[in-house]
Every structure is written in C-alpha cells, then in structure tokens.
Coordinates of N, CA and C in Angstrom, one line a residue:
D1 N 19.6 26.6 15.7 CA 20.3 26.0 14.7 C 21.5 25.6 15.7
A2 N 22.7 24.6 15.6 CA 23.7 23.9 16.3 C 24.7 24.5 16.5
I3 N 24.8 25.3 16.0 CA 25.9 26.2 16.0 C 26.0 27.5 16.6
K4 N 24.7 28.6 15.9 CA 24.3 29.2 16.4 C 24.4 28.2 18.4
T5 N 24.6 27.9 19.2 CA 23.4 27.8 20.5 C 24.9 27.0 20.9
A6 N 26.3 26.6 19.6 CA 27.8 26.1 20.6 C 28.0 26.9 20.9
E7 N 27.9 28.1 19.6 CA 28.9 29.0 19.9 C 28.1 30.3 21.0
A8 N 27.4 30.8 21.4 CA 26.3 31.4 22.4 C 26.9 31.3 24.0
T9 N 26.2 29.5 24.0 CA 26.2 28.3 25.2 C 28.1 28.4 25.6
L10 N 29.3 28.8 24.8 CA 30.7 28.8 24.8 C 31.2 29.7 24.5
D11 N 30.5 31.0 24.7 CA 30.9 32.1 24.1 C 32.5 31.5 22.9
G12 N 32.0 31.6 22.2 CA 33.4 31.2 21.0 C 32.6 31.4 19.7
T13 N 33.7 30.7 18.7 CA 33.7 31.3 17.1 C 33.2 30.2 16.7
F14 N 32.5 29.8 15.6 CA 32.3 28.0 15.4 C 33.5 28.3 13.8
N15 N 34.3 27.7 13.9 CA 36.4 27.4 13.8 C 35.2 26.5 12.4
E16 N 34.5 26.0 11.6 CA 35.0 26.0 9.8 C 34.8 24.8 9.9
F17 N 34.8 24.0 10.9 CA 35.2 22.5 11.1 C 34.4 21.6 11.2
P18 N 33.9 20.9 9.5 CA 33.5 20.8 9.3 C 32.1 19.7 10.2
T19 N 30.3 20.0 10.9 CA 29.7 18.9 12.3 C 29.4 18.3 11.4
K20 N 29.1 17.0 12.4 CA 28.6 16.3 12.3 C 27.7 16.1 13.2
L21 N 26.5 14.6 12.6 CA 26.2 13.7 12.9 C 25.8 13.0 13.6
E22 N 25.9 12.8 15.4 CA 26.6 11.4 15.9 C 25.6 11.6 16.9
Y23 N 26.4 9.5 17.2 CA 24.8 9.9 18.7 C 26.1 9.9 19.5
L24 N 26.0 10.4 21.6 CA 26.3 10.0 22.4 C 25.9 9.3 23.4
A25 N 26.4 8.6 23.3 CA 26.0 7.6 24.6 C 26.1 8.5 26.1
L26 N 25.3 8.4 26.6 CA 24.6 9.2 27.8 C 25.2 8.2 29.2
D27 N 25.1 9.0 30.9 CA 25.8 8.5 31.6 C 23.9 6.7 31.6
D28 N 22.7 7.2 31.5 CA 21.5 6.5 31.8 C 21.8 5.4 31.3
D29 N 22.5 4.9 29.5 CA 23.5 4.0 28.8 C 22.0 4.0 28.1
T30 N 21.8 5.1 27.7 CA 21.1 5.9 26.0 C 22.4 6.4 25.4
A31 N 21.4 6.7 24.6 CA 22.2 7.9 23.4 C 21.2 9.5 23.4
A32 N 22.0 10.0 22.9 CA 21.2 11.9 22.5 C 21.8 11.5 21.2
L33 N 20.6 11.9 19.9 CA 21.7 11.9 18.7 C 22.2 14.0 19.0
V34 N 23.1 14.1 18.3 CA 24.4 15.3 18.7 C 24.2 15.5 17.3
Y35 N 24.0 17.3 16.9 CA 25.5 17.7 16.2 C 26.8 17.8 17.2
V36 N 28.0 17.9 16.5 CA 29.2 17.6 16.4 C 29.8 19.0 16.6
V37 N 29.5 20.1 17.4 CA 30.5 21.6 16.9 C 31.8 21.8 17.3
Q38 N 32.2 22.1 16.5 CA 33.9 22.9 17.2 C 34.0 24.3 16.8
V39 N 34.2 24.7 18.2 CA 33.8 26.5 18.6 C 35.1 26.9 19.2
Q40 N 35.8 28.2 18.6 CA 37.2 28.5 19.1 C 37.0 30.2 19.8
N41 N 37.8 30.7 20.6 CA 37.7 32.3 21.3 C 39.3 32.2 21.2
D42 N 40.0 32.7 20.7 CA 41.3 33.2 20.6 C 41.8 34.4 21.3
A43 N 41.1 34.8 22.2 CA 41.6 36.0 22.5 C 41.2 35.0 24.4
A44 N 40.0 34.6 24.8 CA 40.4 33.9 25.6 C 41.1 32.4 25.9
N45 N 41.7 31.8 25.5 CA 42.4 30.6 24.2 C 41.2 29.3 24.8
T46 N 40.7 29.7 23.9 CA 39.6 27.9 24.4 C 39.7 27.7 23.2
W47 N 39.1 26.3 22.6 CA 38.7 25.6 21.8 C 37.9 24.2 22.5
Y48 N 36.4 24.3 21.7 CA 35.7 23.5 22.9 C 35.1 22.3 21.5
E49 N 35.0 21.5 21.5 CA 34.1 20.5 21.1 C 32.5 20.4 22.0
A50 N 31.8 21.0 20.8 CA 30.3 20.9 21.9 C 29.7 19.7 20.4
F51 N 28.4 18.7 21.4 CA 27.8 18.4 22.0 C 25.9 19.0 21.8
V52 N 25.4 19.0 21.0 CA 24.6 20.3 21.0 C 23.3 18.7 20.3
D53 N 22.7 18.8 22.2 CA 21.2 17.7 21.6 C 20.5 17.8 19.8
A54 N 20.2 16.8 19.3 CA 19.7 17.7 17.6 C 18.1 18.5 17.8
H55 N 17.5 16.8 19.2 CA 15.8 17.8 19.0 C 16.3 18.5 20.0
E56 N 16.4 19.0 21.0 CA 16.6 19.5 22.0 C 17.3 21.0 21.4
N57 N 18.2 21.1 21.6 CA 18.4 22.4 20.2 C 19.9 22.8 21.8
K58 N 20.3 22.0 22.2 CA 21.3 22.6 23.6 C 22.7 21.6 24.0
V59 N 23.1 22.7 24.2 CA 24.9 21.3 24.4 C 24.5 20.9 25.8
I60 N 24.9 19.4 25.5 CA 24.6 18.2 26.7 C 26.0 17.9 26.9
S61 N 27.4 18.2 26.2 CA 28.7 18.3 26.7 C 29.3 18.5 25.4
V62 N 30.9 19.0 26.5 CA 32.2 19.4 25.9 C 32.9 18.4 26.2
T63 N 33.9 19.0 24.3 CA 35.7 18.0 25.3 C 36.5 19.7 25.1
D64 N 37.1 20.1 26.0 CA 37.9 20.8 25.9 C 38.9 20.7 25.4
F65 N 39.5 21.9 24.2 CA 40.6 21.0 23.9 C 42.0 21.3 24.3
V66 N 41.8 22.9 25.3 CA 43.0 23.6 25.7 C 42.8 23.6 26.9
A67 N 42.6 22.7 27.4 CA 42.7 22.1 29.0 C 43.8 21.6 30.0
K68 N 43.7 22.7 30.7 CA 45.0 23.5 31.9 C 45.7 21.7 32.3
A69 N 46.7 21.9 32.6 CA 47.1 20.5 32.6 C 49.2 20.8 33.2
T70 N 49.3 20.7 33.3 CA 50.5 21.0 34.2 C 51.3 20.0 33.7
V71 N 53.0 19.5 33.9 CA 54.0 18.6 33.4 C 55.4 18.7 34.2
S72 N 55.1 17.9 35.2 CA 56.6 17.6 35.8 C 57.9 16.8 34.8
L73 N 58.6 16.9 35.0 CA 60.0 16.9 34.7 C 60.9 16.5 35.5
C74 N 61.4 15.0 35.7 CA 62.4 14.7 36.0 C 63.5 14.7 35.3
S75 N 65.5 15.2 36.7 CA 65.6 15.2 35.5 C 66.3 13.0 36.2
W76 N 67.3 12.9 35.3 CA 67.8 11.2 35.5 C 69.7 11.5 35.1
S77 N 70.7 11.1 36.4 CA 71.3 10.6 36.0 C 71.4 9.3 36.0
R78 N 73.1 9.2 34.8 CA 73.5 8.3 34.4 C 74.6 7.6 35.3
R79 N 75.0 7.0 35.6 CA 76.6 6.6 36.4 C 77.5 5.7 35.3
D80 N 78.2 5.9 35.6 CA 78.9 5.9 34.3 C 79.2 4.3 34.2
S81 N 79.4 2.8 33.7 CA 80.0 1.9 34.4 C 81.6 1.2 34.2
S82 N 82.0 3.0 33.5 CA 83.5 1.9 33.8 C 84.5 2.4 34.6

C-alpha cells in the first residue's frame, strides 16, 4: 500500500491529506503512474510529499516541504534629498 511505503521510507506518518493518483515526468522523458502521499514527522520536523510508483510500490521522488534554507537580509539606508 502506497501510504505504508511512504511512511516506512520517509520515517513519518500519513497526515490525512487526500492522496492522488498522477503521472510523474521522469528524467528519461517517460512518465510513471504514482500515488502522491504526504507524510510528516513532528519530532524530526519533517514533512514530505512522496511519489510512490503505482506498479512497483516504491518511492521514486520526494518533495521536502521543510527544506533547510537560510535567508540573508540587507538593510538599506535612504539619503535625505532635502
């Protein structure tokens, strides 16, 4: 079952977001029929969207909704033109 596969592969729990059946474009210019399943692990602060191959029941792609990213902010000063 796609939900169990996603949970086991990504060490998370299905978050009850409705699963979908879609085609996923692959790098070799083909497409795979996949179940799209969201799993989360609050303790590890992870949240993934797994694309589980509908025929082979294995995760073939993942979207990480909590990817580690940083933002640098710059302060800008304005000159008074008066």
